[in-house]
Short mmCIF file of C-alpha atoms and ligand atoms in Angstrom, two decimals:
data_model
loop_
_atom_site.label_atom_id
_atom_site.label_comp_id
_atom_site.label_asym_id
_atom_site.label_seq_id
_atom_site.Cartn_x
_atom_site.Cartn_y
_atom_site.Cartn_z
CA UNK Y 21 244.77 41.68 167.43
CA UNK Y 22 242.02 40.49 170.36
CA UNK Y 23 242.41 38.06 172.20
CA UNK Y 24 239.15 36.50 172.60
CA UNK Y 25 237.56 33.12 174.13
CA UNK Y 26 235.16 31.07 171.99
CA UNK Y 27 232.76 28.15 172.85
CA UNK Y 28 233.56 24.89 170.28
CA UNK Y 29 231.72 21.43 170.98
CA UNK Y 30 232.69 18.20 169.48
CA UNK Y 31 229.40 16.63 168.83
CA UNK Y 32 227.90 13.04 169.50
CA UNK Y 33 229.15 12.04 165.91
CA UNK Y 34 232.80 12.73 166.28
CA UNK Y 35 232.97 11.75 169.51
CA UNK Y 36 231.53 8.25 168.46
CA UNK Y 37 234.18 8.42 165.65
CA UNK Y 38 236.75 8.45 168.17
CA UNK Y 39 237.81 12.43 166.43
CA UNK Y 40 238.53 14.06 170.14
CA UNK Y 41 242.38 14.60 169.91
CA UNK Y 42 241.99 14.61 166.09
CA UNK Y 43 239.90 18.08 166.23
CA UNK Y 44 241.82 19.08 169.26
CA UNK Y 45 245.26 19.09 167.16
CA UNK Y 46 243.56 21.27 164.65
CA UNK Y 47 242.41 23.29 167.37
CA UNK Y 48 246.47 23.54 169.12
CA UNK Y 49 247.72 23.72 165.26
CA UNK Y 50 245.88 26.76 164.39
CA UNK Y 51 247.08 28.26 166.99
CA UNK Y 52 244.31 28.22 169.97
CA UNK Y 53 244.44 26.79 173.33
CA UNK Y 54 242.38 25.31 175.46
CA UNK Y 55 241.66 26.89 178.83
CA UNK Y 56 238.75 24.51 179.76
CA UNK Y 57 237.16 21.19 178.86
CA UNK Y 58 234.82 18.26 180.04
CA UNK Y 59 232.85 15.50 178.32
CA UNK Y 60 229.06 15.47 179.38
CA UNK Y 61 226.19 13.68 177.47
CA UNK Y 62 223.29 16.36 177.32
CA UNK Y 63 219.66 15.58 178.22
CA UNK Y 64 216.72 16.87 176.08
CA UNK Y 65 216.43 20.10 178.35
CA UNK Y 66 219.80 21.07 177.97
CA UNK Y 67 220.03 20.59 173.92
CA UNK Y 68 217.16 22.23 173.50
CA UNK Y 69 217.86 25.09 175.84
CA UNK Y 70 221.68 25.24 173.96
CA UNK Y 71 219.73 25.75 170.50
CA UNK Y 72 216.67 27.89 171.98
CA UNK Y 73 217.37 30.08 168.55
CA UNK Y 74 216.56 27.45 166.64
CA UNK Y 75 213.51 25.99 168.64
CA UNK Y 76 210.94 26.65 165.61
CA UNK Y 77 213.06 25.42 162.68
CA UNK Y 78 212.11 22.36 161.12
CA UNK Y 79 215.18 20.12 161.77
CA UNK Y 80 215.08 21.35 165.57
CA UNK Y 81 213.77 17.96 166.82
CA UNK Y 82 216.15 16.20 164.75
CA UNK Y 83 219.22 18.13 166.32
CA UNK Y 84 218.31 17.72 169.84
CA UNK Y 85 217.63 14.33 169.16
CA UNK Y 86 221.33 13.88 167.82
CA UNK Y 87 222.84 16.25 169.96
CA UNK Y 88 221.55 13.89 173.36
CA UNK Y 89 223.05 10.60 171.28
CA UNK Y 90 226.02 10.20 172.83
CA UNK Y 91 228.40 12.03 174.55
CA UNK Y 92 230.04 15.43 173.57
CA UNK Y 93 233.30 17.42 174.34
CA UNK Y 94 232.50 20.95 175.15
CA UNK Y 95 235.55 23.23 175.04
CA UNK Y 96 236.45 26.98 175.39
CA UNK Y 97 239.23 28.01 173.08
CA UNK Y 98 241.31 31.49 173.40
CA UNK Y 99 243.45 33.11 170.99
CA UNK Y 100 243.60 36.25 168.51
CA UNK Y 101 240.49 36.99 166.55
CA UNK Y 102 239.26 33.45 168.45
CA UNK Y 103 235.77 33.25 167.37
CA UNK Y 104 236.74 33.90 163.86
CA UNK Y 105 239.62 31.69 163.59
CA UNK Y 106 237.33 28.73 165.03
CA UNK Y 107 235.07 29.66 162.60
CA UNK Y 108 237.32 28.89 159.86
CA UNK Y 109 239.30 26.00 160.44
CA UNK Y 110 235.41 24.68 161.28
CA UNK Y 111 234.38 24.98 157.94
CA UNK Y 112 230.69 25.66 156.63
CA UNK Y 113 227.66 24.16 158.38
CA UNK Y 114 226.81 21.67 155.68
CA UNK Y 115 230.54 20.18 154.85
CA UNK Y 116 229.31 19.57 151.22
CA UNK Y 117 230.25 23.38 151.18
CA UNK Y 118 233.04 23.15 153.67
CA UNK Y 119 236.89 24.31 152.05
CA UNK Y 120 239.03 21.33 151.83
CA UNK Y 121 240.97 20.82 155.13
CA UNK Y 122 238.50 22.10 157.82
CA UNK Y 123 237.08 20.14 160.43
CA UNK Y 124 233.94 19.66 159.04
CA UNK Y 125 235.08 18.56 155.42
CA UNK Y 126 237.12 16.17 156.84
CA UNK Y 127 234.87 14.80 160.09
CA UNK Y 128 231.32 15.56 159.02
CA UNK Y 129 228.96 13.28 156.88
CA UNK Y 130 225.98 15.65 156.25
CA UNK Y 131 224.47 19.18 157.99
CA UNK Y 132 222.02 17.04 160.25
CA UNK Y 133 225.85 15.49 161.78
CA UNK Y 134 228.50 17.96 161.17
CA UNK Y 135 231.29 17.07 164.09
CA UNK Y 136 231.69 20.36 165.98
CA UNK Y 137 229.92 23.65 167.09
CA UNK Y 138 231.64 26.92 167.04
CA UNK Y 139 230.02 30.07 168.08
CA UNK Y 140 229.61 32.74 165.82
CA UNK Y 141 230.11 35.84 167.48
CA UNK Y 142 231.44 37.32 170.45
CA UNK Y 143 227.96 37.37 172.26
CA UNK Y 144 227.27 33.97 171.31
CA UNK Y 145 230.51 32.98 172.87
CA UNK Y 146 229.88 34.81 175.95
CA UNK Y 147 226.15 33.18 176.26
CA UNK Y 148 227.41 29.40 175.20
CA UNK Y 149 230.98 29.87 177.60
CA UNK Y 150 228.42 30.37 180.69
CA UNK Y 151 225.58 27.99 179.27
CA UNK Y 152 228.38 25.13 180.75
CA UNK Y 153 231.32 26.77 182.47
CA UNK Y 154 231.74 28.36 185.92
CA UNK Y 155 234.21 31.27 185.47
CA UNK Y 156 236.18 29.49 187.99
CA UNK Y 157 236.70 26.19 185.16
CA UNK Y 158 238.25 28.52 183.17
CA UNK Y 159 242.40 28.07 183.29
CA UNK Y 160 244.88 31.10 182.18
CA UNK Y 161 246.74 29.80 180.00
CA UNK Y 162 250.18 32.09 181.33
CA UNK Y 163 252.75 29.53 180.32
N1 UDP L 25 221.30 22.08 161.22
C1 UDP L 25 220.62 21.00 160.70
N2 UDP L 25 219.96 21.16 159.49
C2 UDP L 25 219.96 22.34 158.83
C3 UDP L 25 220.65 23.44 159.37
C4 UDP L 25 221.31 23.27 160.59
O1 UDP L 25 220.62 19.92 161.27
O2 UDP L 25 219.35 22.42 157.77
C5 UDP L 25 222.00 21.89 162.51
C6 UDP L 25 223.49 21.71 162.31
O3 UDP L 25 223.93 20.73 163.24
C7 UDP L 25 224.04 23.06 162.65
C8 UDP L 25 223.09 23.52 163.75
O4 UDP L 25 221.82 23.04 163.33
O5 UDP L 25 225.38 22.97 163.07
C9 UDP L 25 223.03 25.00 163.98
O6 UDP L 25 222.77 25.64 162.77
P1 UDP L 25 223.53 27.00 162.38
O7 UDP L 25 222.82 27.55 161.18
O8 UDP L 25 223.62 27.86 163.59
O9 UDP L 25 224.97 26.50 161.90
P2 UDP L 25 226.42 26.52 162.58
O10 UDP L 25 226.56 27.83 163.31
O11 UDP L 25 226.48 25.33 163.51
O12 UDP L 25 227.37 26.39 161.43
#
């Protein structure tokens, strides 16, 4: 098994919900730990520049738009198969379709406000860790 370091945000509608520790237990209960955290509230530029990929999609404006709403809690995670892992206990992107006990079945109202980001591959998490984290923010978890 890898051990591997994945990006995860907790977006303006969780946040709002007052969700933070609730998604970080599922985080810590599945078994990945956090090596670096901060809250920030992103402008335009940096929303947009975070979902470049997605910059000619129709809902694009929308998400930026909800993304700079309110504050967010950005978050690396590490742990075995990391990405993956995150990816599961996440859930599916609309949580209509989201398995019964993920994050976004149980925090999520819709796909347009889905209460967390995880990256999807190892690349992505490489790209996203260093879109908001100096290496030096990130902690070794030794203990
Ligand atoms: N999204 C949206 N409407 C859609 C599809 C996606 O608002 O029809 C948003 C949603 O917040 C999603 C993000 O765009 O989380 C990125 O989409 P992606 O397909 O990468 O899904 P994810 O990797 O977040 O599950």
């Amino acid at each position: 098994m890898a051990i591997e370091r994945t990006f995860s945000i907790v977006k303006p509608d969780a946040v709002g919900n007052n969700k933070i520790g609730a998604i970080y237990s599922r985080f810590e209960d599945a078994g990945l730990k956090i090596v670096a955290s901060k809250m920030l509230h992103l402008t335009k530029e940096q929303a947009e520049g975070f979902y470049a990929e997605h910059s000619e999609r129709p809902f694009f404006g929308a998400l930026v738009g909800f993304m700079t709403s309110g504050p967010i809690m950005v978050q690396v995670l590490e742990g075995e198969n990391a990405v993956l892992a995150h990816r599961d206990i996440l859930g599916a992107t609309n949580p209509a379709e989201a398995d019964a006990g993920t994050i976004r079945a149980d925090f999520a109202t819709s796909i347009d406000e889905n209460a967390a980001h995880g990256s999807d591959s190892l690349e992505s998490a490489a790209r996203e860790i260093a879109y908001f984290f100096s290496t030096e923010e990130l902690c070794a978890r030794t203990r």
